[in-house]
Coordinates of C-alpha atoms in Angstrom, one line a residue:
X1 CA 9.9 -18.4 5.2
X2 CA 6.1 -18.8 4.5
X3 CA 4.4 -15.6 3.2
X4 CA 1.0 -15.1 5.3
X5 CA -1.8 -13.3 4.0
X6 CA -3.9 -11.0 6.9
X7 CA -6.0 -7.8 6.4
X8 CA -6.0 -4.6 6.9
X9 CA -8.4 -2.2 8.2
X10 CA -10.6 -2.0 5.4
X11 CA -9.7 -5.4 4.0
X12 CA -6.4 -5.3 1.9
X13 CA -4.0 -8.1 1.9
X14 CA -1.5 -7.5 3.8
X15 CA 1.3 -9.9 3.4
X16 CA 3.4 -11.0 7.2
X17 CA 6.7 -13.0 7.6
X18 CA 7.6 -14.5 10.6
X19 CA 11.0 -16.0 12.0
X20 CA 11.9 -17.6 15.0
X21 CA 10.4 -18.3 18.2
X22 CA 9.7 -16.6 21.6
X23 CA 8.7 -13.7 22.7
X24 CA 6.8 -11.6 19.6
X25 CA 8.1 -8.5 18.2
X26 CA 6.6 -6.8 15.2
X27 CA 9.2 -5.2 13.0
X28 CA 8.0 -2.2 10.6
X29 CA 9.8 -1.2 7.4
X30 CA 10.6 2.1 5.6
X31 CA 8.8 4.5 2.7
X32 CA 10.0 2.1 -0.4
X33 CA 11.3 -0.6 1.3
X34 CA 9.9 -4.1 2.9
X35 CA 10.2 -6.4 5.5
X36 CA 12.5 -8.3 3.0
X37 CA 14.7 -4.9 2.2
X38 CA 14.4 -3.8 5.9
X39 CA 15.0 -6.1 8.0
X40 CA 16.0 -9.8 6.6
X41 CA 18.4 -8.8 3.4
X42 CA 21.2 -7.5 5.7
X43 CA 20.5 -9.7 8.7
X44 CA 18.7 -7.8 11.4
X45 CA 16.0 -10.1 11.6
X46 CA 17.9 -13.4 11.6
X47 CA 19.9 -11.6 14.5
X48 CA 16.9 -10.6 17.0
X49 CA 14.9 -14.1 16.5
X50 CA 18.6 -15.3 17.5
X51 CA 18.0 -13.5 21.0
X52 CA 14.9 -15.5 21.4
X53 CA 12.2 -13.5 19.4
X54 CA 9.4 -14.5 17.3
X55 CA 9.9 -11.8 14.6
X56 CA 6.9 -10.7 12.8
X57 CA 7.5 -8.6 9.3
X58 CA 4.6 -7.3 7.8
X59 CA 4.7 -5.5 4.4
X60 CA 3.1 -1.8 4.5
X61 CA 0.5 -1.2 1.6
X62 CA 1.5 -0.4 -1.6
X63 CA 4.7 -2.1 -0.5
X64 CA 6.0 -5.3 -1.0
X65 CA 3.9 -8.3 -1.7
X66 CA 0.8 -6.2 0.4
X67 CA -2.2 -4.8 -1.7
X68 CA -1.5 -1.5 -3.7
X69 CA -5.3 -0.2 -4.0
X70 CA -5.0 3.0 -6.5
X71 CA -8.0 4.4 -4.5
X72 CA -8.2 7.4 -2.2
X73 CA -10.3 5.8 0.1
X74 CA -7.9 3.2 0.8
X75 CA -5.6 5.9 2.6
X76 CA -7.1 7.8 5.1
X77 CA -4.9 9.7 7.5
X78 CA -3.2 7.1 9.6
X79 CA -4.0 4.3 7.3
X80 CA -0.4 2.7 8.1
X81 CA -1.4 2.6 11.9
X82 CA -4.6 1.1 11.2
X83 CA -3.4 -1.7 9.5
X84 CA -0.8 -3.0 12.4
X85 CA -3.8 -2.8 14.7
X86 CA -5.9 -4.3 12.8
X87 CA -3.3 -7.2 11.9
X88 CA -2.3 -7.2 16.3
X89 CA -6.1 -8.0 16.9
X90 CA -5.6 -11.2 13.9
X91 CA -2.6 -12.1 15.8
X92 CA -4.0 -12.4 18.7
X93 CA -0.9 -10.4 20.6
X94 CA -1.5 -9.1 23.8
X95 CA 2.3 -8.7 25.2
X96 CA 4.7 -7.9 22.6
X97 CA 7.4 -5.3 21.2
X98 CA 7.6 -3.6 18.5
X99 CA 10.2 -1.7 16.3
X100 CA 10.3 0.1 13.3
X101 CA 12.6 2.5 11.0
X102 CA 11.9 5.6 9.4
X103 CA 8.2 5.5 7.7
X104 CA 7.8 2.4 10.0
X105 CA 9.2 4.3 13.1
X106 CA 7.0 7.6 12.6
X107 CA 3.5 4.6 12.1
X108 CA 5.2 3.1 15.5
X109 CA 4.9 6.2 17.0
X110 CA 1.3 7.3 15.7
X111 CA 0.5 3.6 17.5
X112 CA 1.7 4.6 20.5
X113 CA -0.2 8.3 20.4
X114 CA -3.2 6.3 19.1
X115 CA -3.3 3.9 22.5
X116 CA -1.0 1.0 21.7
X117 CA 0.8 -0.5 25.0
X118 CA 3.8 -2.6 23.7
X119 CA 6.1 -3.7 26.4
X120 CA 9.5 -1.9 25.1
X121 CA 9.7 -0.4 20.8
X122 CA 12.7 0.6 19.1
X123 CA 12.0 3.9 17.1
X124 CA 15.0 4.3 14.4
X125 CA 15.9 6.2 11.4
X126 CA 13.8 8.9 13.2
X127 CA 14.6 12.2 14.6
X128 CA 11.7 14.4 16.6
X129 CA 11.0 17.0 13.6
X130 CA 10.2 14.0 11.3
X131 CA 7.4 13.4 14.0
X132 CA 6.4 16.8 14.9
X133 CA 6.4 18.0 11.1
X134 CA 6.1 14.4 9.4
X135 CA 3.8 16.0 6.4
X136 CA 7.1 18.1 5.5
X137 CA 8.4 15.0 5.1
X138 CA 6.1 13.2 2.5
X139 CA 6.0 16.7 1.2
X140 CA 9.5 15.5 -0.4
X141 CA 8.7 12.4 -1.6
X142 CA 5.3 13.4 -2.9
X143 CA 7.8 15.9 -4.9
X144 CA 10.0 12.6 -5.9
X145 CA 6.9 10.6 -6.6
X146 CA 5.7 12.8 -9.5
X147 CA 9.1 13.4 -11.0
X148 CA 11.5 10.5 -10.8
X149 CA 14.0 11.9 -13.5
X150 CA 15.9 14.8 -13.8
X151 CA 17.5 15.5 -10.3
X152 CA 21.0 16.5 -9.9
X153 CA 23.2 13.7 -9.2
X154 CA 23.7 12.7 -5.5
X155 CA 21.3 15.0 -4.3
X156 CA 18.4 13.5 -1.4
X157 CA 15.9 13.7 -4.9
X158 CA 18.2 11.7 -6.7
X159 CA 19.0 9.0 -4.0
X160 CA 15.2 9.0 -3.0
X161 CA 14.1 8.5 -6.8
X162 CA 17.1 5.3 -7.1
X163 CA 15.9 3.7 -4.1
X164 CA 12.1 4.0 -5.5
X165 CA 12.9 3.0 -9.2
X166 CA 15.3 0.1 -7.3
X167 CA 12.6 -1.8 -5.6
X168 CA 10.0 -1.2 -8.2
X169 CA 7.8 1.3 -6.5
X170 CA 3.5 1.5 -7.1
X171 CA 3.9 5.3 -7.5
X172 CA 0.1 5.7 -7.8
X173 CA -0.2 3.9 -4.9
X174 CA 2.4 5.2 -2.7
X175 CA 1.1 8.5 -3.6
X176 CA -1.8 8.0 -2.4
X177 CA -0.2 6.5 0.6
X178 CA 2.2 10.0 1.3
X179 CA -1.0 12.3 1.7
X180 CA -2.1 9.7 4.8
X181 CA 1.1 10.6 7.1
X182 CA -0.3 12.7 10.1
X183 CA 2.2 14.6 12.4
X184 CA 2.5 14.0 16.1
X185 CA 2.6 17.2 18.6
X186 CA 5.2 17.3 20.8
X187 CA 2.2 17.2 23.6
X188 CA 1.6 13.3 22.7
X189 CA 5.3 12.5 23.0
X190 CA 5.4 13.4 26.6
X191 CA 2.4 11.1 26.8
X192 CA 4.2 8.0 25.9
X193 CA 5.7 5.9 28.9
X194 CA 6.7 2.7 26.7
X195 CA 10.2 2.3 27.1
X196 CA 11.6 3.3 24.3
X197 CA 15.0 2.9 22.3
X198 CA 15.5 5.5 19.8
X199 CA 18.3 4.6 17.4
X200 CA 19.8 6.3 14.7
X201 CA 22.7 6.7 12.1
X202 CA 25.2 8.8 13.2
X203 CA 25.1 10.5 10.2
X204 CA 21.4 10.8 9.6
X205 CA 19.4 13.8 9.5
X206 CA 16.8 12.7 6.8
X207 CA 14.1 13.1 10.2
X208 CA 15.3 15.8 12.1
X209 CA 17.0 14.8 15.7
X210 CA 17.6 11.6 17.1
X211 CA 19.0 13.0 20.3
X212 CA 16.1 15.9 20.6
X213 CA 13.4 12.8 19.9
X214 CA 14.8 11.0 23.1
X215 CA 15.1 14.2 24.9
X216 CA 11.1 14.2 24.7
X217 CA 10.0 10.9 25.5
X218 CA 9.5 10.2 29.4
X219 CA 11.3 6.7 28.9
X220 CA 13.9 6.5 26.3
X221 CA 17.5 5.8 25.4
X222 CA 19.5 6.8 22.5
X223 CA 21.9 4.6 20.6
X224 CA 24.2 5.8 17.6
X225 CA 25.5 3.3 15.5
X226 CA 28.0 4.4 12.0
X227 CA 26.1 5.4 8.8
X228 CA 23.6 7.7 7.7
X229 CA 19.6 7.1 6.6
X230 CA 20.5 4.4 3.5
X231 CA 23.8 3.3 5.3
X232 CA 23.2 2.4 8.8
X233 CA 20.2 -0.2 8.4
X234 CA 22.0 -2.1 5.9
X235 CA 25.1 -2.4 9.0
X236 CA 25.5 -5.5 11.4
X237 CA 25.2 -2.9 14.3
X238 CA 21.7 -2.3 13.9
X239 CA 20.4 -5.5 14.3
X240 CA 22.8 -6.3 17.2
X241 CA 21.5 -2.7 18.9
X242 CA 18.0 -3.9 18.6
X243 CA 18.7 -7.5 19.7
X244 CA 21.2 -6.2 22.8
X245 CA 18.7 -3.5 23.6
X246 CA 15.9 -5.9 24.1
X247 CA 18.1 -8.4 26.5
X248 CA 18.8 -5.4 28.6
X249 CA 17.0 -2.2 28.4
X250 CA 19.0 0.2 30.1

């Protein structure tokens, strides 16, 4: 697996790695994760290029092995959705799905409020208030961010601050990164006709309510699969959801 090197809107390297062959799909990871973390470590990508897709991972800034710029002006408000377009026009995709969980979901979901026309996207580790009020949500982490020690065991603070120190988080970078998430009205949901598969830990509240999300969009279906926010994405479920999902969208 070749690491490619594109750019983002204003430049950065952003670092993409494809699988398999077919029909493209662009898979987008979560706040402190990777496309390596995501979506290959516990198989989900291996699983939908098996179904006939050319998957295509990129690595978020400040994530990963993409750019980590430690200046404001490298995150302006929707900085995360400006970067997939901008790495879409590289590619050269015109007709293509797209899928993303948690951080990557809510950016999949500014994409589709900012225009994009995928033919089908998977929105996961997502519920509608982590859309609707997603700047209460980096309010959290921005909280995590500036103190990583010092939280009562197994509370969210803690498990947020283990995941972060676990992969090696830029905090300057990510910080930077958490004061560029915009919210989407309820309003622009309705607007989306992209059929849509919104799929989520049973267990996971981390962003608010899978089942109210779909409940909102014109075009959706909602799939539970065992686990909660860490748990389920780390499951052979959720790559087989995704992969039967795309066969037959129903």
């Amino acid at each position: 697996m070749d690491t490619r090197r594109f750019r983002g809107f204003d430049g950065a390297e952003i670092a993409v790695v494809e699988i398999g062959a077919g029909r493209p799909i662009i898979l987008l990871h979560g706040l402190f994760s990777s496309g390596e973390m995501n979506w290959r470590r516990y198989g989900a990508a291996p699983e939908i290029a098996g179904a006939g897709y050319r998957v295509i991972m990129p690595d978020f800034r400040a994530h990963g092995l993409s750019a980590a710029p430690h200046d404001a002006a490298a995150y302006p408000p929707d900085v995360l959705a400006m970067d997939i377009e901008a790495l879409i026009g590289q590619l050269g995709l015109t007709d293509f799905d797209i899928a993303g969980y948690s951080m990557g979901a809510r950016t999949l979901v500014r994409l589709l409020a900012r225009g994009l026309r995928p033919g089908k996207a998977i929105i996961s580790g997502m519920g509608l208030e982590g859309l609707t009020g997603g700047t209460a949500r980096a309010d959290f982490f921005k909280k995590v961010v500036r103190q990583p020690d010092g939280w009562p065991s197994g509370s969210p603070e803690a498990f947020a601050a283990a995941f972060m120190k676990q992969n090696k988080v830029d905090t300057a970078a990510v910080g930077l990164l958490l004061n560029s998430f915009v919210s989407t009205p309820i309003e622009a949901l309705h607007g989306i006709e992209t059929r849509c598969l919104v799929l989520c830990g049973a267990d996971d509240r981390d962003n608010g309510s899978a089942p109210a999300l779909t409940l909102e969009l014109p075009n959706a279906a909602l799939a539970e699969i065992a686990g909660n926010h860490m748990s389920a994405v780390t499951k052979l479920d959720f790559g087989t959801a995704i992969a039967a999902w795309l066969r037959h969208p129903h």
